[in-house]
Short mmCIF file of C-alpha atoms and ligand atoms in Angstrom, two decimals:
data_model
loop_
_atom_site.label_atom_id
_atom_site.label_comp_id
_atom_site.label_asym_id
_atom_site.label_seq_id
_atom_site.Cartn_x
_atom_site.Cartn_y
_atom_site.Cartn_z
CA UNK A 1 32.55 37.09 -3.04
CA UNK A 2 35.25 34.96 -1.99
CA UNK A 3 38.30 34.41 -4.32
CA UNK A 4 39.07 30.89 -5.07
CA UNK A 5 42.76 31.64 -5.60
CA UNK A 6 43.95 30.05 -2.58
CA UNK A 7 43.01 26.77 -4.64
CA UNK A 8 45.38 27.52 -7.21
CA UNK A 9 48.60 25.95 -6.43
CA UNK A 10 52.01 26.85 -7.92
CA UNK A 11 53.59 23.21 -9.44
CA UNK A 12 55.93 24.71 -11.34
CA UNK A 13 57.38 26.76 -8.23
CA UNK A 14 57.06 23.67 -5.66
CA UNK A 15 60.66 23.20 -4.22
CA UNK A 16 59.92 20.25 -2.09
CA UNK A 17 58.88 16.51 -3.03
CA UNK A 18 56.14 16.44 -1.13
CA UNK A 19 53.99 18.94 -0.21
CA UNK A 20 50.61 18.84 2.00
CA UNK A 21 47.98 21.86 2.18
CA UNK A 22 44.66 22.08 4.03
CA UNK A 23 41.21 23.77 2.98
CA UNK A 24 37.82 24.41 4.89
CA UNK A 25 35.58 24.98 2.59
CA UNK A 26 32.24 26.32 3.06
CA UNK A 27 29.65 27.95 1.67
CA UNK A 28 31.45 31.12 0.03
CA UNK A 29 33.54 28.24 -1.85
CA UNK A 30 30.05 27.15 -3.74
CA UNK A 31 29.34 30.82 -4.01
CA UNK A 32 32.36 31.70 -5.66
CA UNK A 33 32.59 28.69 -8.07
CA UNK A 34 30.57 29.44 -11.61
CA UNK A 35 28.09 27.28 -12.27
CA UNK A 36 27.68 25.30 -9.22
CA UNK A 37 25.02 23.23 -8.22
CA UNK A 38 25.53 23.06 -4.75
CA UNK A 39 25.41 26.22 -2.31
CA UNK A 40 25.80 24.90 1.27
CA UNK A 41 28.46 23.03 2.72
CA UNK A 42 31.27 22.64 5.08
CA UNK A 43 33.97 20.39 4.02
CA UNK A 44 38.07 19.85 5.03
CA UNK A 45 40.09 18.79 2.10
CA UNK A 46 43.26 17.70 2.26
CA UNK A 47 45.64 17.50 -0.43
CA UNK A 48 49.03 15.66 -1.07
CA UNK A 49 51.25 16.64 -3.68
CA UNK A 50 54.40 14.63 -4.88
CA UNK A 51 56.55 15.88 -7.20
CA UNK A 52 57.68 12.69 -9.83
CA UNK A 53 59.87 12.49 -12.69
CA UNK A 54 57.76 14.39 -15.46
CA UNK A 55 54.35 14.67 -13.75
CA UNK A 56 52.76 15.72 -10.27
CA UNK A 57 50.28 13.33 -8.39
CA UNK A 58 48.00 14.79 -6.16
CA UNK A 59 45.61 13.03 -3.28
CA UNK A 60 42.41 14.51 -2.37
CA UNK A 61 40.71 13.49 0.95
CA UNK A 62 37.42 15.18 1.25
CA UNK A 63 35.02 14.73 4.06
CA UNK A 64 32.25 16.86 5.62
CA UNK A 65 28.68 17.48 4.48
CA UNK A 66 26.70 19.69 1.51
CA UNK A 67 23.19 20.23 1.40
CA UNK A 68 20.95 18.94 -1.55
CA UNK A 69 16.94 18.56 -1.72
CA UNK A 70 15.79 14.91 -0.72
CA UNK A 71 14.15 12.80 -3.45
CA UNK A 72 11.52 11.47 -1.21
CA UNK A 73 10.28 15.09 -0.03
CA UNK A 74 12.33 17.60 -1.67
CA UNK A 75 13.28 19.66 1.23
CA UNK A 76 16.85 20.18 2.38
CA UNK A 77 19.26 17.47 3.75
CA UNK A 78 22.52 17.19 4.73
CA UNK A 79 24.48 14.92 3.08
CA UNK A 80 27.68 13.55 4.63
CA UNK A 81 30.47 13.40 2.09
CA UNK A 82 34.01 11.27 2.32
CA UNK A 83 35.99 10.98 -0.76
CA UNK A 84 39.24 10.09 -2.10
CA UNK A 85 40.40 10.82 -5.14
CA UNK A 86 43.76 11.08 -7.42
CA UNK A 87 44.58 13.36 -9.88
CA UNK A 88 47.83 13.33 -12.26
CA UNK A 89 48.97 17.02 -13.33
CA UNK A 90 51.46 17.38 -16.07
CA UNK A 91 53.09 20.55 -17.71
CA UNK A 92 52.45 20.75 -21.72
CA UNK A 93 51.69 23.44 -24.13
CA UNK A 94 47.85 23.29 -23.89
CA UNK A 95 45.62 22.53 -21.30
CA UNK A 96 43.93 19.61 -21.52
CA UNK A 97 41.78 17.15 -18.75
CA UNK A 98 41.30 13.65 -19.56
CA UNK A 99 40.76 10.53 -17.80
CA UNK A 100 42.37 12.02 -14.30
CA UNK A 101 45.15 13.30 -16.55
CA UNK A 102 45.33 17.13 -16.45
CA UNK A 103 48.20 18.77 -18.46
CA UNK A 104 48.40 22.82 -17.48
CA UNK A 105 50.64 25.61 -19.40
CA UNK A 106 54.13 25.05 -18.78
CA UNK A 107 54.42 28.81 -18.49
CA UNK A 108 52.74 28.97 -15.69
CA UNK A 109 52.43 25.98 -13.98
CA UNK A 110 49.74 26.70 -11.93
CA UNK A 111 46.79 24.42 -11.14
CA UNK A 112 43.14 25.63 -10.42
CA UNK A 113 41.84 23.34 -7.77
CA UNK A 114 38.69 24.30 -7.29
CA UNK A 115 36.47 22.88 -9.96
CA UNK A 116 38.55 19.32 -9.30
CA UNK A 117 37.08 19.58 -5.61
CA UNK A 118 33.84 20.36 -6.72
CA UNK A 119 33.58 17.42 -8.91
CA UNK A 120 35.29 15.19 -6.27
CA UNK A 121 32.43 16.58 -4.14
CA UNK A 122 29.49 15.71 -6.85
CA UNK A 123 30.91 12.11 -7.59
CA UNK A 124 30.46 11.55 -3.93
CA UNK A 125 26.78 12.11 -3.48
CA UNK A 126 24.82 9.26 -4.51
CA UNK A 127 22.36 8.90 -7.05
CA UNK A 128 19.55 8.06 -4.60
CA UNK A 129 19.96 10.61 -1.48
CA UNK A 130 16.79 10.78 1.03
CA UNK A 131 16.55 11.87 4.48
CA UNK A 132 16.67 8.97 7.29
CA UNK A 133 13.59 7.07 7.69
CA UNK A 134 11.05 9.23 9.69
CA UNK A 135 12.99 12.65 8.84
CA UNK A 136 11.05 13.74 5.82
CA UNK A 137 9.10 16.38 5.75
CA UNK A 138 5.56 15.00 6.56
CA UNK A 139 3.44 17.48 4.88
CA UNK A 140 5.20 17.33 1.66
CA UNK A 141 5.15 13.52 1.33
CA UNK A 142 1.71 13.48 2.17
CA UNK A 143 1.29 15.87 -0.58
CA UNK A 144 2.95 13.93 -2.85
CA UNK A 145 1.24 10.82 -2.23
CA UNK A 146 -2.24 12.38 -2.54
CA UNK A 147 -0.79 13.30 -6.13
CA UNK A 148 -0.09 9.70 -6.84
CA UNK A 149 -3.32 8.58 -5.52
CA UNK A 150 -4.69 11.14 -8.20
CA UNK A 151 -3.05 9.98 -10.92
CA UNK A 152 -4.16 6.40 -9.81
CA UNK A 153 -7.92 7.22 -9.78
CA UNK A 154 -7.62 8.89 -12.99
CA UNK A 155 -6.57 5.79 -14.43
CA UNK A 156 -9.61 3.84 -12.91
CA UNK A 157 -11.65 6.39 -14.75
CA UNK A 158 -10.63 5.72 -18.10
CA UNK A 159 -10.41 1.99 -17.19
CA UNK A 160 -14.12 2.35 -17.01
CA UNK A 161 -15.10 3.19 -20.55
CA UNK A 162 -14.28 -0.14 -21.26
CA UNK A 163 -16.00 -1.44 -24.27
CA UNK A 164 -17.87 -3.91 -22.31
CA UNK A 165 -18.97 -1.06 -19.64
CA UNK A 166 -20.24 0.95 -23.02
CA UNK A 167 -21.91 -2.20 -24.30
CA UNK A 168 -23.87 -2.59 -21.09
CA UNK A 169 -24.76 0.90 -20.80
CA UNK A 170 -26.54 0.48 -24.39
CA UNK A 171 -28.12 -2.48 -23.73
CA UNK A 172 -29.69 -0.65 -20.20
CA UNK A 173 -30.56 2.46 -22.33
CA UNK A 174 -31.99 0.48 -24.72
CA UNK A 175 -34.48 -1.93 -21.83
CA UNK A 176 -35.61 1.71 -20.76
CA UNK A 177 -36.98 2.49 -23.87
ZN1 ZN B 1 13.06 13.84 2.62
#
């Protein structure tokens, strides 16, 4: 199992005013993350850290692709990801994380960026994601269409037990008597 240690940065120990780090994340990143909904991907993340008065400003640029299931045919598809995010980090007594401002323990001064990067990736996935036209799994879409067709004909059957129809049936039965 891959360790996410390399995504922990020592902000307190940072000597330079500006620091840039580059990371290549693959399947092992998602595998090592607890509670990740993604398993496969290949992404490049560059983080630029600026030491300001009383806080640190972190700018993330994430680019690559992740594998998710298509909304239309449920097969895996590659979702391109491009994300730019900013995080403000302060040193304080207790850990907190709200509105893009994170407070980390001033005694340690270490920020674990792994979950933040994961969230940036998740936020960059569009709500509706489908294969390019014609690239869906045709066997699956056909099956799904059949199923929705079956639901429609089911509705028609219900309509047939319409009171007017029932009255006609009764009339027919009477005339036959
Ligand atoms: Zn599809």
